């Protein structure tokens, strides 16, 4: 199958063909027989096939219509697979007829962040999101307070999801091999925190990290009264010199809820 494909680098086409690895990804994603699974980037349909053997229904998006003949064969094999030849970024998730789904995908790396944030916008529809992304991106998503990679995306994602990295996938596992290793990143929805206005919270986190080397007070003072910021920081046990990378997700939410009033 591999030699018939004209891999398009511009579309992030790095495919997986190792069946053991594909089955392991499906297992890591916790796919069960009652699940509806959304896949972004069907490629040659190798992950689609592994997903279809476990799930109730797989809805798989692929922007590259030249892959249609290969994917048509999977439709002959499985009656629980739907392919949508469309740019996922232009698709309105509300047009899908399901209440809850799992996302499982080896996503095109050139649009990792836009895809993740599109899924986050529709967070109520997905109880888990398991994506293969570049290793350093996965580490950023999963990094905790004080970690080198801890930043805006870590806080925003972890305010909604438990983020783990169940598996590293070496670059040699892909065809063609990309320049860097990948990691499977799993986001499982939690209800640990009440956030009154999620969009405003994300703006707040962006502002808090706007200058990484500055203190939190310096980053926030254009939008909030300096003394009130310091008072609120003191109330949760921090002094005014604290930097954003040393504030936990829980305390970011507390600060946001207190300062917005
Ligand atoms: N799932 C396959 C696998 O694991 O071998 C392919 C993964 S490959 C990393 C990503 C796939 O996403 C490519 O087939 C690419 O054509 C497709 N793709 C790229 N941009 C897309 C978009 N905006 N919407 C839907 N699919 C896209």
Short mmCIF file of C-alpha atoms and ligand atoms in Angstrom, two decimals:
data_model
loop_
_atom_site.label_atom_id
_atom_site.label_comp_id
_atom_site.label_asym_id
_atom_site.label_seq_id
_atom_site.Cartn_x
_atom_site.Cartn_y
_atom_site.Cartn_z
CA UNK A 1 0.00 0.00 0.00
CA UNK A 2 2.83 2.40 0.92
CA UNK A 3 4.38 2.63 -2.57
CA UNK A 4 1.19 3.86 -4.24
CA UNK A 5 1.04 6.98 -2.12
CA UNK A 6 2.51 10.29 -3.14
CA UNK A 7 3.13 11.70 0.37
CA UNK A 8 2.37 15.41 0.65
CA UNK A 9 4.69 17.06 3.12
CA UNK A 10 2.65 20.27 3.03
CA UNK A 11 -0.33 18.35 4.48
CA UNK A 12 1.72 16.75 7.25
CA UNK A 13 1.47 13.30 5.69
CA UNK A 14 3.59 11.08 7.94
CA UNK A 15 1.75 7.78 8.07
CA UNK A 16 1.82 4.81 10.42
CA UNK A 17 1.71 1.26 9.09
CA UNK A 18 2.76 -0.87 12.08
CA UNK A 19 -0.37 -2.74 13.15
CA UNK A 20 0.92 -3.46 16.67
CA UNK A 21 1.59 0.23 17.24
CA UNK A 22 -1.81 1.25 15.79
CA UNK A 23 -3.61 -1.27 18.02
CA UNK A 24 -1.64 -0.01 21.02
CA UNK A 25 -2.73 3.59 20.27
CA UNK A 26 -6.37 2.47 20.13
CA UNK A 27 -5.90 0.69 23.47
CA UNK A 28 -4.21 3.76 25.01
CA UNK A 29 -7.19 5.84 23.85
CA UNK A 30 -9.54 3.54 25.79
CA UNK A 31 -11.82 2.95 22.77
CA UNK A 32 -14.79 0.72 23.57
CA UNK A 33 -17.48 -0.96 21.49
CA UNK A 34 -20.08 1.71 22.31
CA UNK A 35 -17.84 4.66 21.32
CA UNK A 36 -18.21 7.11 18.48
CA UNK A 37 -14.71 8.12 17.41
CA UNK A 38 -13.69 11.21 15.46
CA UNK A 39 -10.40 10.92 13.57
CA UNK A 40 -8.70 13.96 12.01
CA UNK A 41 -6.51 12.99 9.06
CA UNK A 42 -7.35 9.49 7.78
CA UNK A 43 -4.25 9.23 5.59
CA UNK A 44 -4.10 5.69 4.22
CA UNK A 45 -6.68 4.67 6.80
CA UNK A 46 -4.41 2.46 8.89
CA UNK A 47 -5.47 4.01 12.22
CA UNK A 48 -9.06 4.22 10.93
CA UNK A 49 -9.03 0.46 10.39
CA UNK A 50 -7.67 -0.22 13.90
CA UNK A 51 -10.31 2.11 15.35
CA UNK A 52 -13.14 0.57 13.33
CA UNK A 53 -12.36 -2.88 14.70
CA UNK A 54 -13.06 -1.61 18.22
CA UNK A 55 -15.53 1.30 18.04
CA UNK A 56 -19.23 1.56 17.23
CA UNK A 57 -18.67 4.26 14.61
CA UNK A 58 -15.61 6.08 13.22
CA UNK A 59 -16.04 9.44 11.49
CA UNK A 60 -12.77 10.26 9.80
CA UNK A 61 -11.81 13.56 8.17
CA UNK A 62 -9.32 13.81 5.33
CA UNK A 63 -8.49 16.91 3.30
CA UNK A 64 -6.64 15.04 0.51
CA UNK A 65 -9.15 13.59 -1.95
CA UNK A 66 -6.43 11.70 -3.82
CA UNK A 67 -6.51 9.21 -0.91
CA UNK A 68 -10.15 8.35 -1.66
CA UNK A 69 -9.46 5.14 -3.66
CA UNK A 70 -7.42 3.72 -0.76
CA UNK A 71 -10.01 4.75 1.82
CA UNK A 72 -12.88 3.34 -0.28
CA UNK A 73 -11.39 -0.11 0.33
CA UNK A 74 -11.74 0.39 4.09
CA UNK A 75 -15.40 1.26 3.59
CA UNK A 76 -15.85 -2.07 1.80
CA UNK A 77 -14.26 -3.84 4.77
CA UNK A 78 -16.12 -2.02 7.57
CA UNK A 79 -19.69 -0.72 7.67
CA UNK A 80 -19.03 1.47 10.72
CA UNK A 81 -16.73 4.00 9.00
CA UNK A 82 -17.63 7.35 7.42
CA UNK A 83 -15.05 9.45 5.57
CA UNK A 84 -15.48 13.17 5.19
CA UNK A 85 -13.26 14.66 2.52
CA UNK A 86 -13.12 18.15 3.92
CA UNK A 87 -10.77 20.50 5.76
CA UNK A 88 -11.48 19.73 9.41
CA UNK A 89 -10.77 23.36 10.31
CA UNK A 90 -13.68 24.47 8.14
CA UNK A 91 -16.09 21.85 9.45
CA UNK A 92 -18.79 22.81 11.93
CA UNK A 93 -18.77 20.14 14.64
CA UNK A 94 -22.40 20.98 15.41
CA UNK A 95 -23.29 19.37 12.08
CA UNK A 96 -22.35 15.97 13.49
CA UNK A 97 -25.17 13.93 14.87
CA UNK A 98 -23.81 12.67 18.18
CA UNK A 99 -23.82 13.73 21.79
CA UNK A 100 -20.42 12.56 22.98
CA UNK A 101 -17.43 11.21 21.11
CA UNK A 102 -13.79 10.38 21.59
CA UNK A 103 -11.17 11.97 19.38
CA UNK A 104 -8.32 9.67 18.34
CA UNK A 105 -5.93 10.95 15.70
CA UNK A 106 -2.42 11.15 14.35
CA UNK A 107 -2.92 14.80 13.54
CA UNK A 108 -1.13 16.84 10.87
CA UNK A 109 1.58 18.66 12.78
CA UNK A 110 1.39 21.91 10.82
CA UNK A 111 -1.98 22.67 12.43
CA UNK A 112 -1.69 20.95 15.83
CA UNK A 113 -2.58 24.00 17.93
CA UNK A 114 -5.55 25.19 15.81
CA UNK A 115 -6.98 21.65 15.86
CA UNK A 116 -6.58 21.32 19.63
CA UNK A 117 -8.22 24.69 20.24
CA UNK A 118 -11.09 23.89 17.87
CA UNK A 119 -11.68 20.71 19.91
CA UNK A 120 -11.40 22.66 23.17
CA UNK A 121 -14.10 25.06 21.94
CA UNK A 122 -16.40 22.04 21.58
CA UNK A 123 -15.23 20.53 24.86
CA UNK A 124 -18.72 19.43 25.92
CA UNK A 125 -18.86 17.02 22.96
CA UNK A 126 -15.65 15.10 23.71
CA UNK A 127 -14.97 13.04 26.80
CA UNK A 128 -11.42 12.33 25.71
CA UNK A 129 -8.98 13.49 23.06
CA UNK A 130 -6.02 11.25 22.25
CA UNK A 131 -3.66 12.73 19.69
CA UNK A 132 -0.26 11.92 18.34
CA UNK A 133 1.71 15.16 18.23
CA UNK A 134 5.34 16.23 18.21
CA UNK A 135 6.99 15.15 21.46
CA UNK A 136 7.89 18.68 22.56
CA UNK A 137 4.29 19.81 21.97
CA UNK A 138 2.94 16.94 24.08
CA UNK A 139 5.41 17.87 26.82
CA UNK A 140 4.13 21.44 26.73
CA UNK A 141 0.53 20.24 27.06
CA UNK A 142 1.37 17.98 30.01
CA UNK A 143 3.95 20.14 31.82
CA UNK A 144 3.07 21.05 35.38
CA UNK A 145 3.69 24.16 37.49
CA UNK A 146 7.40 24.99 37.74
CA UNK A 147 8.29 22.83 34.71
CA UNK A 148 10.40 24.26 31.89
CA UNK A 149 7.59 23.90 29.35
CA UNK A 150 4.73 25.05 31.61
CA UNK A 151 2.85 27.88 29.94
CA UNK A 152 -0.40 29.17 28.47
CA UNK A 153 -1.41 25.93 26.72
CA UNK A 154 -0.58 23.76 29.75
CA UNK A 155 -2.80 25.87 32.02
CA UNK A 156 -5.70 26.13 29.58
CA UNK A 157 -5.74 22.42 28.74
CA UNK A 158 -5.22 21.25 32.31
CA UNK A 159 -8.05 23.48 33.56
CA UNK A 160 -10.38 21.15 31.60
CA UNK A 161 -8.52 17.87 31.14
CA UNK A 162 -6.20 15.44 32.89
CA UNK A 163 -3.28 15.44 30.50
CA UNK A 164 -0.97 12.42 30.22
CA UNK A 165 1.55 11.05 27.74
CA UNK A 166 0.92 7.29 27.51
CA UNK A 167 3.41 6.62 24.71
CA UNK A 168 6.43 8.02 22.85
CA UNK A 169 6.52 7.16 19.15
CA UNK A 170 9.96 7.31 17.56
CA UNK A 171 10.29 9.18 14.27
CA UNK A 172 11.40 5.98 12.49
CA UNK A 173 7.91 4.54 13.02
CA UNK A 174 6.45 6.95 10.43
CA UNK A 175 6.53 6.84 6.62
CA UNK A 176 8.15 9.12 5.64
CA UNK A 177 10.02 9.74 8.91
CA UNK A 178 9.62 13.29 10.27
CA UNK A 179 12.58 15.16 11.83
CA UNK A 180 11.51 14.68 15.45
CA UNK A 181 9.94 12.04 17.69
CA UNK A 182 6.26 12.13 18.54
CA UNK A 183 4.22 11.44 21.64
CA UNK A 184 0.70 10.28 22.18
CA UNK A 185 -1.05 12.84 24.34
CA UNK A 186 -4.25 11.94 26.13
CA UNK A 187 -6.68 14.54 27.43
CA UNK A 188 -9.50 13.25 29.61
CA UNK A 189 -12.22 15.67 30.67
CA UNK A 190 -12.44 16.39 34.40
CA UNK A 191 -14.86 18.55 36.37
CA UNK A 192 -12.42 19.60 39.03
CA UNK A 193 -12.82 23.34 38.57
CA UNK A 194 -15.70 25.73 38.09
CA UNK A 195 -14.70 28.44 35.62
CA UNK A 196 -17.35 31.13 35.26
CA UNK A 197 -16.30 32.36 31.81
CA UNK A 198 -13.90 30.06 29.95
CA UNK A 199 -13.13 32.49 27.09
CA UNK A 200 -12.25 35.26 29.54
CA UNK A 201 -10.16 32.78 31.52
CA UNK A 202 -8.09 31.91 28.42
CA UNK A 203 -7.53 35.65 27.76
CA UNK A 204 -6.43 36.02 31.39
CA UNK A 205 -3.92 33.16 31.07
CA UNK A 206 -2.52 34.62 27.82
CA UNK A 207 -2.09 37.97 29.56
CA UNK A 208 -0.46 36.32 32.60
CA UNK A 209 2.18 34.67 30.39
CA UNK A 210 2.56 37.57 27.94
CA UNK A 211 6.16 38.20 29.10
CA UNK A 212 7.58 35.00 30.49
CA UNK A 213 10.52 36.58 32.27
CA UNK A 214 8.37 39.16 34.01
CA UNK A 215 6.50 38.77 37.26
CA UNK A 216 2.80 38.00 37.16
CA UNK A 217 2.06 41.45 38.63
CA UNK A 218 3.90 43.15 35.76
CA UNK A 219 2.03 41.11 33.16
CA UNK A 220 -1.40 41.76 34.69
CA UNK A 221 -1.07 45.38 35.77
CA UNK A 222 -2.19 46.81 32.40
CA UNK A 223 -5.63 45.29 33.06
CA UNK A 224 -5.96 45.17 36.85
CA UNK A 225 -5.09 47.46 39.76
CA UNK A 226 -1.59 46.55 41.00
CA UNK A 227 -2.52 46.64 44.71
CA UNK A 228 -5.52 44.42 44.14
CA UNK A 229 -3.37 41.90 42.24
CA UNK A 230 -0.84 41.82 45.11
CA UNK A 231 -3.59 41.47 47.73
CA UNK A 232 -5.12 38.54 45.84
CA UNK A 233 -1.73 36.90 45.37
CA UNK A 234 -1.01 37.23 49.11
CA UNK A 235 -4.42 35.70 49.88
CA UNK A 236 -3.41 32.49 48.12
CA UNK A 237 0.06 32.41 49.64
CA UNK A 238 2.20 34.03 46.93
CA UNK A 239 4.31 37.19 47.13
CA UNK A 240 4.33 39.93 44.52
CA UNK A 241 7.50 38.61 42.84
CA UNK A 242 5.90 35.32 41.78
CA UNK A 243 6.28 34.47 38.08
CA UNK A 244 3.45 32.94 36.04
CA UNK A 245 5.30 29.64 35.54
CA UNK A 246 5.21 29.05 39.31
CA UNK A 247 1.44 29.38 39.68
CA UNK A 248 -0.59 26.16 39.66
CA UNK A 249 -3.64 25.68 37.43
CA UNK A 250 -5.93 25.73 40.46
CA UNK A 251 -4.45 29.02 41.65
CA UNK A 252 -4.74 30.55 38.17
CA UNK A 253 -8.46 29.81 38.33
CA UNK A 254 -8.76 31.23 41.87
CA UNK A 255 -6.92 34.39 40.86
CA UNK A 256 -9.05 34.82 37.75
CA UNK A 257 -12.31 34.36 39.64
CA UNK A 258 -11.23 36.80 42.37
CA UNK A 259 -9.79 39.47 40.09
CA UNK A 260 -12.62 39.55 37.58
CA UNK A 261 -14.97 40.86 40.26
N1 LIG B 1 -4.05 8.71 10.28
C1 LIG B 1 -3.00 8.47 9.31
C2 LIG B 1 -1.89 7.67 9.94
O1 LIG B 1 -1.82 7.63 11.18
O2 LIG B 1 -1.08 7.07 9.20
C3 LIG B 1 -2.46 9.77 8.70
C4 LIG B 1 -1.86 10.77 9.65
S1 LIG B 1 -1.02 12.10 8.89
C5 LIG B 1 0.02 12.62 10.23
C6 LIG B 1 -2.21 13.43 8.91
C7 LIG B 1 -3.30 13.39 7.83
O3 LIG B 1 -4.11 14.57 7.97
C8 LIG B 1 -2.82 13.42 6.39
O4 LIG B 1 -3.40 12.36 5.67
C9 LIG B 1 -3.30 14.77 5.83
O5 LIG B 1 -3.63 14.73 4.46
C10 LIG B 1 -4.51 15.04 6.70
N2 LIG B 1 -4.84 16.47 6.85
C11 LIG B 1 -3.99 17.52 6.79
N3 LIG B 1 -4.65 18.67 7.00
C12 LIG B 1 -5.95 18.34 7.20
C13 LIG B 1 -7.14 19.10 7.47
N4 LIG B 1 -7.09 20.43 7.57
N5 LIG B 1 -8.31 18.45 7.60
C14 LIG B 1 -8.36 17.09 7.48
N6 LIG B 1 -7.27 16.32 7.24
C15 LIG B 1 -6.08 16.94 7.11
#
